[in-house]
Short mmCIF file of C-alpha atoms in Angstrom, two decimals:
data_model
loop_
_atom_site.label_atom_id
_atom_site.label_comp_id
_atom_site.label_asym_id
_atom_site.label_seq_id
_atom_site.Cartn_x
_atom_site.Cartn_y
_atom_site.Cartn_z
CA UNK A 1065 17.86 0.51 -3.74
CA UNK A 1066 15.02 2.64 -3.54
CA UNK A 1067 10.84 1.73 -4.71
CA UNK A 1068 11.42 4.45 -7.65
CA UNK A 1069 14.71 3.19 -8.67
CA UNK A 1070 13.25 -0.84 -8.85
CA UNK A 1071 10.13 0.71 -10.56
CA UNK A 1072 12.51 2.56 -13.34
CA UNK A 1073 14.41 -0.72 -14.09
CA UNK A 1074 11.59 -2.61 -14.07
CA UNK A 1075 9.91 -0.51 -16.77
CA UNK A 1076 13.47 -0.54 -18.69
CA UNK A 1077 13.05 -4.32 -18.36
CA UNK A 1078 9.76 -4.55 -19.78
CA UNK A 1079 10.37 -2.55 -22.30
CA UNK A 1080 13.07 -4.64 -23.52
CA UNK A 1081 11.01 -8.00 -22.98
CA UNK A 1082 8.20 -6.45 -24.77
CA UNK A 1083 6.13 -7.64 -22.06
CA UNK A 1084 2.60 -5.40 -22.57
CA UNK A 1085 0.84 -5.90 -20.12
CA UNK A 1086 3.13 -5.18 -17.19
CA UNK A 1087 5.03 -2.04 -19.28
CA UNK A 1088 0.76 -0.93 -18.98
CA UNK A 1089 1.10 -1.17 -15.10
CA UNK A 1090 4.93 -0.16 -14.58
CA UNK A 1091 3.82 2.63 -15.94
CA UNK A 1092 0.44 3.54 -14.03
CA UNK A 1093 2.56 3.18 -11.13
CA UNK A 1094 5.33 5.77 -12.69
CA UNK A 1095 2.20 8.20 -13.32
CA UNK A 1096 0.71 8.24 -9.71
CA UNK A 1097 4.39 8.73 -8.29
CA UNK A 1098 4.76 11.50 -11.04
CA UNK A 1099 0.79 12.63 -10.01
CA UNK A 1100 1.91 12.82 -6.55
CA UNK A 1101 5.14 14.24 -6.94
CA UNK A 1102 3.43 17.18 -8.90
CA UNK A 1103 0.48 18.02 -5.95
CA UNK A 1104 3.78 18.33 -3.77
CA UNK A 1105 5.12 21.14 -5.47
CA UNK A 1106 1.68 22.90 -5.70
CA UNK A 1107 1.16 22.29 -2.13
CA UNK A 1108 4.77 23.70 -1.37
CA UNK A 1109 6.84 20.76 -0.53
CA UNK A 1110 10.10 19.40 -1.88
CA UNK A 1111 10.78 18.29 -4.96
CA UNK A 1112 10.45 14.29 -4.52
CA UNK A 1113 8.90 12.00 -2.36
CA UNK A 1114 9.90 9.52 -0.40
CA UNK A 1115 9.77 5.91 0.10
CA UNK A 1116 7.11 5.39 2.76
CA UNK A 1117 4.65 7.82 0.31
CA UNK A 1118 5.90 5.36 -2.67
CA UNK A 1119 4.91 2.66 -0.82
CA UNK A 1120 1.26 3.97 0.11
CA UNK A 1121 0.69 5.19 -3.04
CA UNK A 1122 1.44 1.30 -4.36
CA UNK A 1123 -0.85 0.18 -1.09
CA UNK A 1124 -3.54 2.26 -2.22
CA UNK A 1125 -3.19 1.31 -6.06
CA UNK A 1126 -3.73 -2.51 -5.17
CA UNK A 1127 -6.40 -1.57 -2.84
CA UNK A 1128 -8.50 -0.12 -5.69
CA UNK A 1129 -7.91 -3.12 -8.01
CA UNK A 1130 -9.00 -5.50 -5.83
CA UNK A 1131 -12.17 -3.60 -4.95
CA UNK A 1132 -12.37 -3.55 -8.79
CA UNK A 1133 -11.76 -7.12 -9.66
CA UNK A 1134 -14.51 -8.10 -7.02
CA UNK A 1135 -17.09 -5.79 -9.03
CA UNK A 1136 -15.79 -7.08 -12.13
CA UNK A 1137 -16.40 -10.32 -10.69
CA UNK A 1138 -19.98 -9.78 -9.78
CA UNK A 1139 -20.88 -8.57 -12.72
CA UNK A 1140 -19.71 -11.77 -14.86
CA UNK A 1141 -17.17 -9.96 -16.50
CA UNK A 1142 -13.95 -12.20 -15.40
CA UNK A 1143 -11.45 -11.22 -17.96
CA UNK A 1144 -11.99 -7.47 -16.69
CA UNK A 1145 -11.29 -9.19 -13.03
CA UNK A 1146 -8.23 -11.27 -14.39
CA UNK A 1147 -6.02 -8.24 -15.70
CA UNK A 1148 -6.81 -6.27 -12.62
CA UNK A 1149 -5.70 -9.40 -10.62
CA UNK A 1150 -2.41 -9.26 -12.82
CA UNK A 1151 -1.86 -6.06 -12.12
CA UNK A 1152 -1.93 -6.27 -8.34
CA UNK A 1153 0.58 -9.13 -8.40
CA UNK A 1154 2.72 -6.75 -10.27
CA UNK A 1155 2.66 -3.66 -7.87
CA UNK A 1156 3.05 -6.31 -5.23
CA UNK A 1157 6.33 -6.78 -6.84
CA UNK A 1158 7.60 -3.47 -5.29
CA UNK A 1159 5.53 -3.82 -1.41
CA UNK A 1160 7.18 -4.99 1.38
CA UNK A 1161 6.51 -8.62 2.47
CA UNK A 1162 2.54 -8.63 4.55
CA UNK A 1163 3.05 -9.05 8.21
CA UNK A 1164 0.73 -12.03 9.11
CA UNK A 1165 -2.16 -11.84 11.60
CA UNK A 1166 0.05 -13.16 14.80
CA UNK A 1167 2.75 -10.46 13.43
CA UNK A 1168 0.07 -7.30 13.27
CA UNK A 1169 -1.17 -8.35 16.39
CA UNK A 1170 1.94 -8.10 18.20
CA UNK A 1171 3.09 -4.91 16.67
CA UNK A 1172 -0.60 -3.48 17.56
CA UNK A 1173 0.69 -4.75 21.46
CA UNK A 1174 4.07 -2.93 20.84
CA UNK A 1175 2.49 0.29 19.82
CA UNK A 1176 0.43 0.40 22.11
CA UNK A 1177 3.35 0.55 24.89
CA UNK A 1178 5.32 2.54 23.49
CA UNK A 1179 2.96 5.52 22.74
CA UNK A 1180 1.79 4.78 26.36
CA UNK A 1181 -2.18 4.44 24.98
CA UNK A 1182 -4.35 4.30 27.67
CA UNK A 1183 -7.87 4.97 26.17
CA UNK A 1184 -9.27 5.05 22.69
CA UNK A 1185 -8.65 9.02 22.68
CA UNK A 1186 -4.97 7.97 22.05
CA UNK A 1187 -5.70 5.85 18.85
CA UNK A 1188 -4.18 8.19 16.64
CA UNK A 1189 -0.92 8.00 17.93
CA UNK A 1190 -0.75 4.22 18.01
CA UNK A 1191 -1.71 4.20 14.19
CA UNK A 1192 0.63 6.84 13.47
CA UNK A 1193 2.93 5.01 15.19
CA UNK A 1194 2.01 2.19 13.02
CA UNK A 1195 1.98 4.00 10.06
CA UNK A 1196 5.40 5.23 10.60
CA UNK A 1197 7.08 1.71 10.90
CA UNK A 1198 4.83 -0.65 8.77
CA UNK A 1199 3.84 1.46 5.82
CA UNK A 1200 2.76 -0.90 3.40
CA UNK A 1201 3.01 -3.75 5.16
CA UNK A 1202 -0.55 -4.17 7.06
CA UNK A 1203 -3.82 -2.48 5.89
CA UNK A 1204 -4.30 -0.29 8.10
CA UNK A 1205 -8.84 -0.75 7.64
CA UNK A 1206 -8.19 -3.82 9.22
CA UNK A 1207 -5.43 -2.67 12.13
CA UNK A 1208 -8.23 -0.15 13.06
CA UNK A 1209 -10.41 -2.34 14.93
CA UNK A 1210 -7.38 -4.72 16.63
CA UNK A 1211 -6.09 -1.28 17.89
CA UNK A 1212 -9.67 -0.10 19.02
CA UNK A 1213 -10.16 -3.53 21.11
CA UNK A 1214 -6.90 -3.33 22.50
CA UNK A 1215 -7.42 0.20 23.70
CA UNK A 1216 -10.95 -1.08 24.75
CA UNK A 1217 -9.53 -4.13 26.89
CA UNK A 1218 -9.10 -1.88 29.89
CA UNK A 1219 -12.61 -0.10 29.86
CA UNK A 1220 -11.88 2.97 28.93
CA UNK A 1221 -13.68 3.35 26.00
#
């Protein structure tokens, strides 16, 4: 079953739990899909998206809550920081399981031999590379720098 299709039943879920607070981010998360959706047809592409731009979209979404529940957090305002922290478990509902450090490290080592990387000119095909199998499964901020040192290792940067 597809991210959209979860995210509709969800919502239809919600709805009939009368469960607030999540039917709120259920549907924040319908409204960037639609959002995107919409600057794809303007832009010329198909009609839908797919899963891997679901799935960045919902990467991005909990990205931006958790840089605003650690503002919320410095300011004092913690019940501000608690709903944004409930609504990033909820769009976590719908991302793939996080690959752990040991795991992103070794898929960095994969990449890297399979694009045949040799210097740290080639870094964008060893993220795309990433990008292409582990979409919402590693932040790819963080994956920057592991790629950069292993690119590095050699001394060819």
């Amino acid at each position: 079953m597809d991210t959209r299709t979860r995210v509709n039943q969800a919502l239809k879920q919600a709805m009939k739990d009368r469960a607030a607070a999540r039917l709120a981010t259920l549907r924040l998360i319908n409204a960037a899909i639609k959002d995107r959706e919409i600057a794809g047809r303007v832009d010329g592409e198909g009609a839908g998206i797919g899963d891997a731009e679901i799935l960045a979209i919902l990467g991005k979404m909990t990205k931006q809550r958790n840089e605003s529940a650690r503002a919320y957090e410095e300011g004092g305002r913690l019940d501000l920081a608690e709903r944004e922290l409930g609504e990033i478990s909820i769009i976590e509902e719908f991302l793939p399981k996080q690959l752990s450090d040991e795991e992103v490290a070794k898929a960095v080592q994969v990449a890297v031999a399979e694009t045949g990387a040799e210097s740290i000119r080639d870094m964008g095909k060893v993220m795309g590379a990433l990008k292409g199998k582990y979409t919402g499964q590693m932040d790819f901020g963080k994956v920057g720098p592991l790629v950069k040192d292993q690119l590095c290792q050699g001394g060819n940067c």
